[in-house]
Amino acid sequence: MKQGIEGETGMLKEPKKANRRHVELAQKILEAANERAMTEGERLAEQAIANICNVSRTPVRKAFQVLAERGILLRDADGSYRFAIDPVKAVRLDDSSDATPEDDVRAAILRDLAAARISDTQTVASLQRRYGVTRLAVQNSLMKLSEENLAERGAGQQWLLKQFTVNADSGAKSYEFRLAMEPLALTMPDFKRDTTAILSLRQSMLALRAMDETNFDRRLFQRTDMDFHILIAKCCGNPFVAEALISHHTRRFALPTNVHPGTFRLMQSNTEHIQILEQIERGQMTLAADLMRVHIQLSQAVRPRLAGRGVPPSLKMTTR
Amino acid sequence: MTQEKTIAFFPEASYGAALNCVGIAQQLRSMGSRPVFICHPGFSDVFAEYGFPEYHLSDEALGGKTDWNEFINRHQDAFKQSPYAQLESYVRPTWDAIVETALAVEQPLRQLLNRLKPDAIVLDNVVMFPAIANAGVPWVRIVSCAETEIPDANVPPYLSGLSAEKSADWDAFMHEYAHVTAPAHKRFSAMMTECGLKPPPAPLFLGPSPHLNLLLAPDIIRYDRRKPLDPARFVYLNGCVRQEGEYQPPVFAAHNDGPLVLTSFGSLGAMDVSLVKQMIDVFAGLPYRFLVNVGQWRDEYTAVPDNVFVDGWFPQSSVVEKASLFIHHGGNNSFCEALYFGVPSLVMPYCWDGHDNARRAAETGVGRSLPRYDWQPADLAGAIEGLLGDTGMQQRLKANALQMQAHAGAHLAAEKILQVAKAKPDQAAARKTTSRRGGETNA
């Protein structure tokens, strides 16, 4: 059955989307605001922001509109904008806006691969049939997946999708990789602290720490979680390690996950992030690396595989 | 300042009991108490994930490795039988295993309780542990199985799946149940007697607590008991659901706007991959979204239909909240969660109180039952379509869900447990009371 990108049920239909460049700029503005410790109610000067972001005022105005639509900025009667919330509490902006057909096909391929709806061996023609899009759109999607190291050319017309990135074991293998690499990144001789970024990230984490189990903002946590791990990769001072880690983190935050941690675990995880940042700020990198090892091990989902009345305990082995 | 009370939870090693206790423990924590969990061997980290301290019982006493394939094959066959036939093939060996576990953990449990010194113990299990009765502190029983676990002349026999309308089948089932559980009960009674306790009369393995008994049983499916339970010691929670993070359903490649149906048979029920695949074949032809819990067998599933998403774990209560239908095995926790969120149940039981809940769902009009193995694709599809199209049932369930949520069973349980913990008698008095009442069967 052909699954058009628009889908028989309109699966990918969404309301009119903002321009991707404006969303990206809006995200950049948020980061700049955090670095400058801006707070709720503070006005944003259009020209100053344009200078910081190295763009003209017109896209800045558009980006302000994006932020206002998401409730982050308020537009005053005189047309100026101010923060409606403390920017440290802003979640990451959805960057799926203004997606191209290639983006949609790429996302659908990954989603369907993760859900075992398609096999890991495909051809352009088979994907074209499934998604009802042009040959060019499929080719471009595969090229993009190839650039991201998520697909590679196989024999003849075939493409091999890298199922190890999305299968049931991918989470465990990801933790294994991170356990080896992230403490290493923290102890690289050229590790350079980005104190401004650390300070701004800590503010967001402290905002999370002030929340309890009933009002914990999981989306804000997702943002700080990603920013935290990528910050460490960026700061490590070794371009090879940085590249490997950033690529891995980008992929793991973008792909579907089969891990559903409870809110309490996320709260603990936030506290662990803060503790690691504190040690980085103090220059205690070995201690930070040790805390990172603990953090990653605690984050591994461990559940009994088989449980029930009368099930012998030796069967209830756990998986990681 | 009120002294922080330590409440030791000891749920059996099943997800239903464990997660039910988590819901109550979350409430106790918010009230300033210190809930801790005593874990059966192999059932660790479930509670730590919710932020509760875990104390593990040693598994050294529980013998060597069990043959995994043999266990699965043996129970695959048993699960295809009627409740009556399962008495020999499943209920008997299960009770043997439960009593064996109770015997094995007795000493480590006693040592652990001596060190923990809790203010109260909460037992969510189907068997009594002498160490709990002798701990010198009040203990609370949670009945997280179907209400049939507490016998009454008007309640059909436990695990029978029989109708509430009394028949000769009741006596036949009770007679056979007593027969198959007799050897296990004999060993259990000897253990209780050795520990200075009066065992509950056969075929019961756990009598009511003299302090407090909490029943999950929601009002909408309760039985009309001939001898009502004493409200001073028996509290109906009308459901008891834990707090989970919000669940965002995945994007489906087809019918992404269709009603959401969750299918979960628990970790044991997921082991029949062939059956689940047959069900998925039926799901593929329906205009709905299906989430299917396939346990640890996720990699067995390929060519999954576009309107189906399989995974090894779901945060169940959060998913049920967003579902329009819940297909499950009749586990009491699953059944109560469906009622708590006003979601119809399609119960396909395979063992234990799942049979009772399947019958009760149909009898009380809160869902339907379908034999786990004896169905044709049109039967399954018809049941799903029928339940999703039954607006009368849906409205009734939504109204009932509001009542259940307002009842706040987990909060009520926590309050009652705290009352018991605060009224902690001295050790000798508690022991005396527990021993004397050990043989009671109900109110």
XYZ file of N, CA and C in Angstrom, chain B residues 143-373:
693
model
N -4.809 -5.856 48.715
C -5.357 -6.891 47.833
C -5.350 -6.306 46.427
N -4.244 -6.531 45.727
C -4.181 -5.937 44.387
C -4.623 -6.922 43.325
N -4.986 -8.135 43.749
C -5.624 -9.075 42.818
C -7.103 -8.688 42.703
N -7.826 -9.469 41.922
C -9.270 -9.254 41.804
C -9.924 -9.465 43.177
N -11.102 -8.892 43.303
C -11.800 -8.973 44.601
C -12.113 -10.417 44.992
N -12.111 -11.316 44.024
C -12.388 -12.728 44.296
C -11.376 -13.336 45.262
N -10.246 -12.649 45.445
C -9.228 -13.185 46.361
C -9.750 -13.241 47.794
N -10.709 -12.374 48.121
C -11.314 -12.390 49.456
C -12.649 -13.135 49.322
N -12.711 -14.365 49.826
C -13.895 -15.195 49.564
C -15.167 -14.696 50.245
N -16.274 -15.055 49.645
C -17.598 -14.747 50.202
C -18.590 -15.679 49.511
N -19.690 -15.928 50.180
C -20.671 -16.857 49.618
C -21.256 -16.346 48.300
N -21.218 -15.034 48.083
C -21.779 -14.470 46.852
C -20.717 -14.179 45.785
N -19.470 -14.482 46.102
C -18.389 -14.158 45.167
C -17.890 -15.453 44.524
N -17.799 -15.480 43.195
C -17.345 -16.716 42.556
C -15.940 -17.110 42.997
N -15.602 -18.374 42.865
C -14.298 -18.828 43.361
C -13.135 -18.113 42.678
N -12.138 -17.853 43.482
C -10.900 -17.201 43.052
C -10.276 -17.975 41.878
N -9.923 -17.281 40.842
C -9.212 -17.800 39.655
C -10.094 -18.642 38.727
N -11.399 -18.716 39.028
C -12.256 -19.623 38.267
C -12.769 -19.007 36.973
N -12.870 -17.709 36.923
C -13.460 -17.057 35.759
C -14.942 -17.348 35.633
N -15.562 -17.762 36.726
C -16.982 -18.115 36.679
C -17.861 -16.892 36.917
N -19.101 -17.045 36.491
C -20.061 -15.946 36.602
C -20.439 -15.704 38.062
N -20.941 -14.483 38.325
C -21.399 -14.162 39.680
C -22.687 -14.899 40.017
N -23.306 -15.465 39.006
C -24.511 -16.256 39.254
C -24.089 -17.649 39.706
N -24.483 -17.984 40.907
C -23.984 -19.224 41.512
C -24.434 -20.454 40.716
N -23.506 -21.403 40.592
C -23.833 -22.633 39.867
C -23.050 -23.787 40.481
N -23.319 -24.981 39.986
C -22.612 -26.169 40.484
C -21.125 -26.080 40.154
N -20.802 -25.306 39.110
C -19.392 -25.162 38.730
C -18.566 -24.539 39.852
N -19.207 -23.717 40.665
C -18.495 -23.080 41.779
C -17.908 -24.157 42.706
N -18.778 -25.090 43.099
C -18.337 -26.120 44.047
C -17.264 -27.008 43.421
N -17.478 -27.363 42.161
C -16.500 -28.232 41.498
C -15.137 -27.550 41.450
N -15.143 -26.266 41.126
C -13.872 -25.538 41.029
C -13.212 -25.425 42.410
N -14.018 -25.070 43.405
C -13.451 -24.895 44.759
C -12.869 -26.213 45.263
N -13.560 -27.283 44.965
C -13.091 -28.591 45.417
C -11.734 -28.921 44.780
N -11.651 -28.718 43.482
C -10.399 -29.033 42.786
C -9.281 -28.072 43.204
N -9.639 -26.832 43.427
C -8.637 -25.838 43.867
C -8.032 -26.269 45.216
N -8.917 -26.680 46.114
C -8.439 -27.130 47.432
C -7.533 -28.344 47.275
N -7.900 -29.207 46.338
C -7.112 -30.423 46.119
C -5.707 -30.086 45.605
N -5.620 -29.238 44.575
C -4.300 -28.990 43.966
C -3.403 -28.131 44.858
N -4.013 -27.342 45.718
C -3.176 -26.478 46.559
C -2.842 -27.128 47.902
N -3.411 -28.291 48.167
C -3.224 -28.922 49.480
C -1.753 -29.177 49.832
N -0.954 -29.738 48.907
C 0.446 -29.989 49.294
C 1.191 -28.691 49.648
N 0.977 -27.668 48.833
C 1.652 -26.396 49.108
C 1.160 -25.824 50.434
N -0.146 -25.951 50.678
C -0.688 -25.401 51.913
C -0.142 -26.135 53.132
N 0.099 -27.429 52.963
C 0.644 -28.206 54.078
C 2.039 -27.678 54.455
N 2.854 -27.441 53.443
C 4.207 -26.919 53.704
C 4.125 -25.518 54.308
N 3.211 -24.741 53.759
C 3.032 -23.365 54.241
C 2.581 -23.365 55.711
N 1.619 -24.242 56.029
C 1.104 -24.305 57.401
C 2.196 -24.707 58.375
N 3.028 -25.652 57.930
C 4.127 -26.099 58.801
C 5.062 -24.928 59.089
N 5.331 -24.137 58.058
C 6.217 -22.970 58.243
C 5.595 -21.984 59.227
N 4.315 -21.703 59.051
C 3.640 -20.751 59.945
C 3.665 -21.258 61.383
N 3.356 -22.534 61.554
C 3.307 -23.103 62.900
C 4.679 -23.052 63.554
N 5.692 -23.390 62.768
C 7.067 -23.336 63.292
C 7.413 -21.945 63.795
N 6.844 -20.969 63.159
C 7.140 -19.573 63.528
C 6.175 -19.052 64.587
N 5.376 -19.941 65.153
C 4.483 -19.542 66.250
C 3.226 -18.844 65.786
N 2.838 -19.068 64.554
C 1.650 -18.399 64.020
C 0.598 -19.418 63.608
N -0.642 -19.004 63.736
C -1.727 -19.880 63.301
C -1.946 -19.663 61.803
N -1.802 -20.715 61.001
C -1.978 -20.505 59.556
C -3.432 -20.251 59.202
N -3.677 -19.516 58.133
C -5.063 -19.368 57.679
C -5.572 -20.726 57.194
N -6.868 -20.967 57.298
C -7.387 -22.275 56.894
C -7.217 -22.515 55.396
N -6.951 -23.783 55.041
C -6.831 -24.126 53.623
C -8.137 -23.783 52.904
N -8.082 -23.338 51.676
C -6.893 -23.188 50.837
C -6.309 -21.770 50.863
N -6.552 -21.020 51.932
C -6.022 -19.647 51.971
C -4.554 -19.647 52.394
N -3.780 -18.779 51.759
C -2.369 -18.643 52.101
C -2.100 -17.293 52.776
N -3.109 -16.487 52.836
C -2.944 -15.165 53.451
C -4.289 -14.715 54.000
N -4.326 -14.481 55.301
C -5.543 -13.984 55.912
C -5.520 -12.471 55.939
N -6.608 -11.861 56.404
C -6.612 -10.400 56.463
C -5.698 -9.888 57.568
N -5.213 -8.689 57.401
C -4.426 -8.059 58.460
C -5.360 -7.628 59.575
N -4.940 -7.764 60.815
C -5.764 -7.262 61.918
C -5.784 -5.736 61.978
N -4.883 -5.106 61.225
C -4.754 -3.646 61.301
C -5.464 -2.936 60.163
N -5.172 -3.337 58.940
C -5.747 -2.628 57.792
C -5.603 -3.470 56.531
N -6.677 -3.486 55.745
C -6.662 -4.188 54.463
C -7.184 -3.236 53.387
N -6.425 -3.128 52.327
C -6.792 -2.190 51.257
C -7.111 -2.976 49.990
N -8.281 -2.732 49.452
C -8.690 -3.437 48.227
C -8.756 -2.463 47.062
N -8.154 -2.847 45.967
C -8.195 -1.983 44.782
C -9.602 -1.891 44.197
N -10.335 -2.994 44.255
C -11.606 -3.180 43.553
C -12.437 -1.907 43.375
N -12.541 -1.399 42.148
C -13.379 -0.224 41.900
C -14.864 -0.534 42.125
N -15.600 0.461 42.560
C -17.032 0.276 42.876
C -17.798 -0.334 41.712
N -17.464 0.088 40.508
C -18.263 -0.287 39.332
C -18.223 -1.798 39.063
N -17.223 -2.484 39.591
C -17.145 -3.939 39.344
C -17.240 -4.751 40.642
N -17.573 -4.083 41.739
C -17.607 -4.789 43.032
C -18.737 -5.809 43.087
N -18.527 -6.834 43.880
C -19.546 -7.865 44.090
C -20.443 -7.468 45.259
N -21.643 -7.993 45.214
C -22.586 -7.777 46.309
C -22.362 -8.897 47.322
N -21.565 -8.627 48.319
C -21.171 -9.675 49.277
C -22.324 -10.050 50.212
N -22.385 -11.321 50.522
C -23.392 -11.724 51.507
C -22.994 -11.189 52.885
N -21.700 -11.276 53.185
C -21.209 -10.759 54.458
C -20.266 -9.584 54.158
N -20.788 -8.380 54.244
C -19.941 -7.230 53.882
C -18.665 -7.180 54.730
N -17.616 -6.691 54.117
C -16.342 -6.586 54.828
C -16.424 -5.458 55.858
N -15.770 -5.674 56.981
C -15.802 -4.706 58.088
C -15.111 -3.405 57.650
N -15.871 -2.316 57.539
C -15.257 -1.070 57.030
C -14.161 -0.518 57.949
N -14.114 -0.982 59.182
C -13.058 -0.503 60.084
C -11.696 -1.064 59.681
N -11.701 -2.210 59.042
C -10.421 -2.831 58.688
C -10.246 -3.035 57.184
N -11.339 -2.934 56.425
C -11.258 -3.132 54.976
C -11.640 -1.822 54.271
N -10.727 -1.304 53.491
C -10.983 -0.041 52.795
C -10.891 -0.281 51.287
N -11.956 0.067 50.601
C -11.932 -0.022 49.130
C -11.290 1.255 48.586
N -10.299 1.075 47.735
C -9.579 2.243 47.207
C -10.228 2.793 45.934
N -11.083 1.993 45.326
C -11.715 2.430 44.077
C -10.645 2.790 43.039
N -9.639 1.924 42.941
C -8.522 2.163 42.018
C -7.368 2.826 42.733
N -6.206 2.713 42.147
C -5.001 3.250 42.797
C -3.942 3.391 41.702
N -3.717 4.591 41.241
C -2.845 4.774 40.073
C -1.676 5.688 40.417
N -0.519 5.313 39.956
C 0.712 6.071 40.234
C 0.856 7.246 39.258
N 1.773 8.149 39.614
C 2.079 9.277 38.725
C 3.194 8.859 37.774
N 2.963 9.076 36.495
C 3.996 8.817 35.488
C 4.160 10.085 34.664
N 5.286 10.179 33.980
C 5.473 11.311 33.083
C 4.525 11.209 31.898
N 4.302 12.336 31.266
C 3.380 12.351 30.134
C 3.930 11.509 28.981
N 3.050 10.818 28.290
C 3.471 9.984 27.163
C 3.033 10.629 25.849
N 3.960 10.766 24.940
C 3.634 11.270 23.604
C 3.622 10.095 22.644
N 2.470 9.737 22.096
C 2.445 8.606 21.162
C 3.343 8.888 19.964
N 3.933 7.832 19.391
C 4.781 8.039 18.206
C 3.922 8.397 16.995
N 4.577 8.876 15.962
C 3.855 9.144 14.716
C 3.688 7.814 13.978
N 2.480 7.543 13.542
C 2.209 6.312 12.793
C 2.207 6.633 11.304
N 2.558 5.639 10.498
C 2.608 5.869 9.057
C 1.226 5.762 8.417
N 0.248 5.322 9.180
C -1.128 5.268 8.664
C -2.095 5.459 9.826
N -3.249 6.053 9.511
C -4.310 6.280 10.503
C -3.801 7.048 11.725
N -2.939 8.008 11.468
C -2.310 8.715 12.582
C -3.295 9.547 13.402
N -4.478 9.766 12.855
C -5.499 10.495 13.625
C -6.525 9.544 14.242
N -6.330 8.249 14.051
C -7.318 7.277 14.536
C -7.254 7.071 16.031
N -8.295 6.467 16.597
C -8.279 6.160 18.032
C -7.065 5.302 18.388
N -6.559 5.518 19.590
C -5.353 4.810 20.048
C -5.758 3.585 20.867
N -5.192 2.435 20.509
C -5.493 1.189 21.217
C -4.197 0.639 21.791
N -4.175 0.401 23.089
C -2.994 -0.199 23.722
C -3.236 -1.686 23.916
N -2.247 -2.485 23.548
C -2.311 -3.927 23.791
C -1.133 -4.322 24.661
N -1.421 -4.886 25.817
C -0.340 -5.321 26.700
C -0.810 -6.501 27.533
N -0.066 -7.575 27.442
C -0.409 -8.781 28.186
C 0.574 -9.043 29.322
N 1.327 -8.039 29.696
C 2.324 -8.249 30.741
C 3.522 -9.005 30.181
N 4.567 -9.093 31.004
C 5.809 -9.688 30.497
C 5.631 -11.174 30.193
N 4.795 -11.856 30.973
C 4.560 -13.281 30.707
C 3.735 -13.465 29.432
N 2.728 -12.642 29.279
C 1.819 -12.783 28.147
C 2.474 -12.471 26.825
N 3.533 -11.642 26.859
C 4.201 -11.263 25.606
C 5.037 -12.400 25.042
N 5.236 -13.442 25.842
C 6.143 -14.501 25.388
C 5.585 -15.277 24.195
N 4.267 -15.248 23.975
C 3.712 -15.954 22.825
C 3.744 -15.029 21.604
N 4.904 -14.988 20.994
C 5.134 -14.073 19.866
C 4.192 -14.396 18.706
N 3.957 -15.667 18.494
C 3.111 -16.077 17.377
C 1.694 -15.510 17.531
N 1.177 -15.592 18.739
C -0.172 -15.070 18.994
C -0.217 -13.558 18.756
N 0.770 -12.865 19.295
C 0.777 -11.401 19.147
C 0.882 -11.024 17.670
N 1.642 -11.809 16.915
C 1.750 -11.529 15.471
C 0.406 -11.734 14.766
N -0.330 -12.760 15.191
C -1.668 -12.969 14.598
C -2.571 -11.773 14.892
N -2.465 -11.266 16.102
C -3.282 -10.105 16.460
C -2.880 -8.892 15.618
N -1.588 -8.739 15.429
C -1.104 -7.589 14.651
C -1.614 -7.668 13.211
N -1.710 -8.883 12.694
C -2.261 -9.041 11.337
C -3.693 -8.491 11.271
N -4.443 -8.719 12.335
C -5.825 -8.190 12.377
C -5.786 -6.666 12.513
N -4.906 -6.180 13.385
C -4.806 -4.728 13.605
C -4.530 -4.007 12.282
N -3.735 -4.657 11.415
C -3.319 -4.011 10.164
C -4.511 -3.609 9.301
N -5.618 -4.310 9.447
C -6.775 -4.018 8.607
C -7.779 -3.074 9.242
N -7.434 -2.518 10.386
C -8.386 -1.643 11.089
C -7.908 -0.188 11.065
N -8.843 0.745 11.029
C -8.444 2.161 10.894
C -8.094 2.828 12.226
N -7.305 2.166 13.030
C -6.935 2.693 14.348
C -5.421 2.624 14.511
N -4.927 3.278 15.570
C -3.502 3.183 15.912
C -3.353 2.150 17.031
N -2.367 1.284 16.906
C -2.166 0.250 17.920
C -0.761 0.338 18.517
N -0.694 0.431 19.825
C 0.581 0.288 20.535
C 0.584 -1.123 21.110
N 1.640 -1.867 20.862
C 1.675 -3.260 21.310
C 2.924 -3.493 22.153
N 2.708 -3.893 23.402
C 3.827 -4.202 24.289
C 4.279 -5.631 24.000
N 5.495 -5.770 23.473
C 5.983 -7.104 23.088
C 7.096 -7.586 24.017
N 7.249 -6.899 25.155
C 8.241 -7.333 26.139
C 9.629 -7.387 25.544
N 10.359 -8.400 25.928
C 11.753 -8.488 25.484
C 11.896 -9.077 24.085
N 10.775 -9.337 23.427
C 10.833 -10.001 22.122
C 10.710 -9.006 20.964
N 11.069 -7.775 21.175
C 10.858 -6.740 20.161
C 11.542 -7.077 18.837
N 12.724 -7.644 18.894
C 13.445 -7.914 17.647
C 12.844 -9.063 16.842
N 11.851 -9.739 17.417
C 11.166 -10.809 16.677
C 10.184 -10.230 15.654
N 9.905 -8.967 15.774
C 8.863 -8.364 14.936
C 9.471 -7.597 13.773
N 9.139 -8.043 12.558
C 9.578 -7.328 11.357
C 8.322 -7.074 10.513
N 8.437 -6.225 9.548
C 7.301 -5.876 8.684
C 6.078 -5.496 9.515
N 6.301 -4.663 10.491
C 5.211 -4.196 11.356
C 4.299 -3.279 10.534
N 2.983 -3.464 10.612
C 2.076 -2.619 9.811
C 2.200 -1.128 10.165
N 1.759 -0.314 9.222
C 1.933 1.129 9.375
C 1.137 1.735 10.527
N 0.086 1.051 10.931
C -0.724 1.604 12.030
C -0.421 0.924 13.364
N 0.727 0.237 13.416
C 1.098 -0.489 14.632
C 2.473 -0.040 15.076
N 2.666 0.080 16.388
C 3.977 0.410 16.944
C 4.249 -0.581 18.063
N 5.327 -1.340 17.919
C 5.655 -2.319 18.963
C 6.827 -1.801 19.791
N 6.796 -2.100 21.066
C 7.903 -1.706 21.929
C 7.971 -2.657 23.115
N 9.114 -2.645 23.783
C 9.327 -3.572 24.884
C 8.819 -3.049 26.217
N 8.412 -1.807 26.252
C 7.961 -1.212 27.508
C 7.191 0.055 27.205
N 6.131 0.279 27.904
C 5.402 1.551 27.819
C 5.132 2.030 29.245
N 5.164 3.337 29.473
C 4.723 3.847 30.784
C 3.197 3.711 30.838
N 2.754 2.553 31.282
C 1.388 2.112 30.992
C 0.293 3.096 31.400
N 0.370 3.588 32.633
C -0.751 4.427 33.069
C -0.863 5.684 32.208
N 0.277 6.249 31.785
C 0.235 7.451 30.938
C -0.305 7.130 29.556
N -0.037 5.917 29.085
C -0.540 5.529 27.766
C -2.044 5.261 27.841
N -2.466 4.563 28.893
C -3.893 4.251 29.041
C -4.703 5.547 29.074
N -4.142 6.546 29.725
C -4.821 7.842 29.827
C -5.155 8.401 28.443
N -4.307 8.096 27.462
C -4.525 8.642 26.117
C -5.208 7.653 25.178
N -5.497 6.458 25.683
C -6.034 5.408 24.812
C -7.560 5.456 24.766
N -8.095 4.889 23.692
C -9.550 4.749 23.573
C -9.980 3.324 23.895
N -9.030 2.407 23.892
C -9.324 1.004 24.203
C -8.050 0.359 24.731
N -8.207 -0.515 25.696
C -7.059 -1.220 26.267
C -7.330 -2.720 26.138
N -6.486 -3.388 25.351
C -6.574 -4.847 25.229
C -5.540 -5.428 26.183
N -5.991 -6.180 27.172
C -5.044 -6.691 28.171
C -5.446 -8.079 28.637
N -4.657 -8.604 29.576
C -4.823 -9.985 30.020
C -5.690 -10.095 31.272
N -6.219 -8.986 31.724
C -7.058 -9.031 32.917
C -6.267 -8.932 34.200
N -4.998 -8.585 34.105
C -4.240 -8.294 35.324
C -4.969 -7.178 36.066
N -5.052 -7.292 37.380
C -5.926 -6.361 38.094
C -5.447 -4.921 37.993
N -4.133 -4.740 37.963
C -3.601 -3.389 37.843
C -3.998 -2.779 36.488
N -3.879 -3.565 35.439
C -4.257 -3.078 34.101
C -5.756 -2.770 34.053
N -6.540 -3.675 34.587
C -7.997 -3.504 34.570
C -8.387 -2.234 35.332
N -7.786 -2.044 36.489
C -8.120 -0.854 37.295
C -7.653 0.431 36.612
N -6.502 0.380 35.962
C -6.024 1.577 35.249
C -6.988 1.951 34.128
N -7.481 0.939 33.424
C -8.445 1.207 32.349
C -9.685 1.891 32.927
N -10.173 1.382 34.041
C -11.368 1.980 34.657
C -11.071 3.384 35.172
N -9.897 3.557 35.751
C -9.510 4.848 36.334
C -9.506 5.960 35.271
N -9.148 5.573 34.038
C -9.115 6.578 32.965
C -10.336 6.482 32.042
N -11.306 5.651 32.428
C -12.548 5.565 31.653
C -12.376 4.917 30.292
N -11.490 3.941 30.228
C -11.187 3.291 28.952
C -11.772 1.874 28.952
N -12.533 1.505 27.909
C -13.067 0.134 27.860
C -11.944 -0.897 27.764
N -12.209 -2.074 28.305
C -11.222 -3.164 28.275
C -11.696 -4.270 27.342
N -10.778 -4.783 26.561
C -11.007 -6.062 25.887
C -10.053 -7.035 26.566
N -10.623 -7.915 27.383
C -9.782 -8.782 28.214
C -9.607 -10.138 27.524
N -8.347 -10.505 27.338
C -8.002 -11.811 26.757
C -7.108 -12.522 27.776
N -7.741 -13.236 28.716
C -6.979 -13.754 29.854
C -6.206 -15.023 29.514
N -5.171 -15.261 30.300
C -4.467 -16.537 30.122
C -4.140 -17.204 31.453
N -4.281 -16.495 32.563
C -4.008 -17.180 33.825
C -4.491 -16.322 35.000
N -4.467 -16.939 36.144
C -4.714 -16.324 37.458
C -5.993 -15.482 37.458
N -5.962 -14.317 38.109
C -7.212 -13.570 38.239
C -7.625 -12.873 36.943
N -6.830 -13.013 35.906
C -7.231 -12.493 34.596
C -8.554 -13.112 34.154
N -8.752 -14.392 34.496
C -10.016 -15.054 34.143
C -11.189 -14.382 34.869
N -10.961 -14.059 36.143
C -12.035 -13.431 36.933
C -12.368 -12.041 36.390
N -11.340 -11.302 36.054
C -11.572 -9.940 35.562
C -12.195 -9.935 34.171
N -11.824 -10.932 33.347
C -12.431 -11.018 32.012
C -13.936 -11.203 32.157
N -14.311 -12.116 33.032
C -15.739 -12.377 33.256
C -16.425 -11.133 33.827
N -15.742 -10.494 34.776
C -16.358 -9.342 35.457
C -16.509 -8.154 34.507
N -15.551 -7.973 33.612
C -15.621 -6.859 32.645
C -16.881 -6.991 31.800
N -17.145 -8.216 31.348
C -18.320 -8.431 30.504
C -19.604 -8.333 31.334
N -19.576 -8.909 32.543
C -20.765 -8.936 33.403
C -21.231 -7.537 33.803
N -20.274 -6.668 34.023
C -20.620 -5.338 34.529
C -20.664 -4.289 33.412
N -20.425 -4.718 32.182
C -20.544 -3.797 31.054
C -19.464 -2.738 30.980
N -18.251 -3.088 31.416
C -17.141 -2.127 31.303
C -16.151 -2.579 30.235
N -16.518 -3.620 29.520
C -15.657 -4.119 28.462
C -16.188 -5.437 27.952
N -15.322 -6.148 27.249
C -15.698 -7.466 26.737
C -14.558 -8.419 27.033
N -14.875 -9.717 26.910
C -13.795 -10.694 27.018
C -13.753 -11.513 25.737
N -12.573 -12.003 25.447
C -12.371 -12.833 24.263
C -11.363 -13.903 24.670
N -11.645 -15.163 24.341
C -10.660 -16.188 24.699
C -9.324 -15.863 24.038
N -8.260 -16.082 24.757
C -6.944 -15.700 24.232
C -6.606 -16.457 22.945
N -7.020 -17.696 22.847
C -6.613 -18.488 21.685
C -7.759 -18.855 20.747
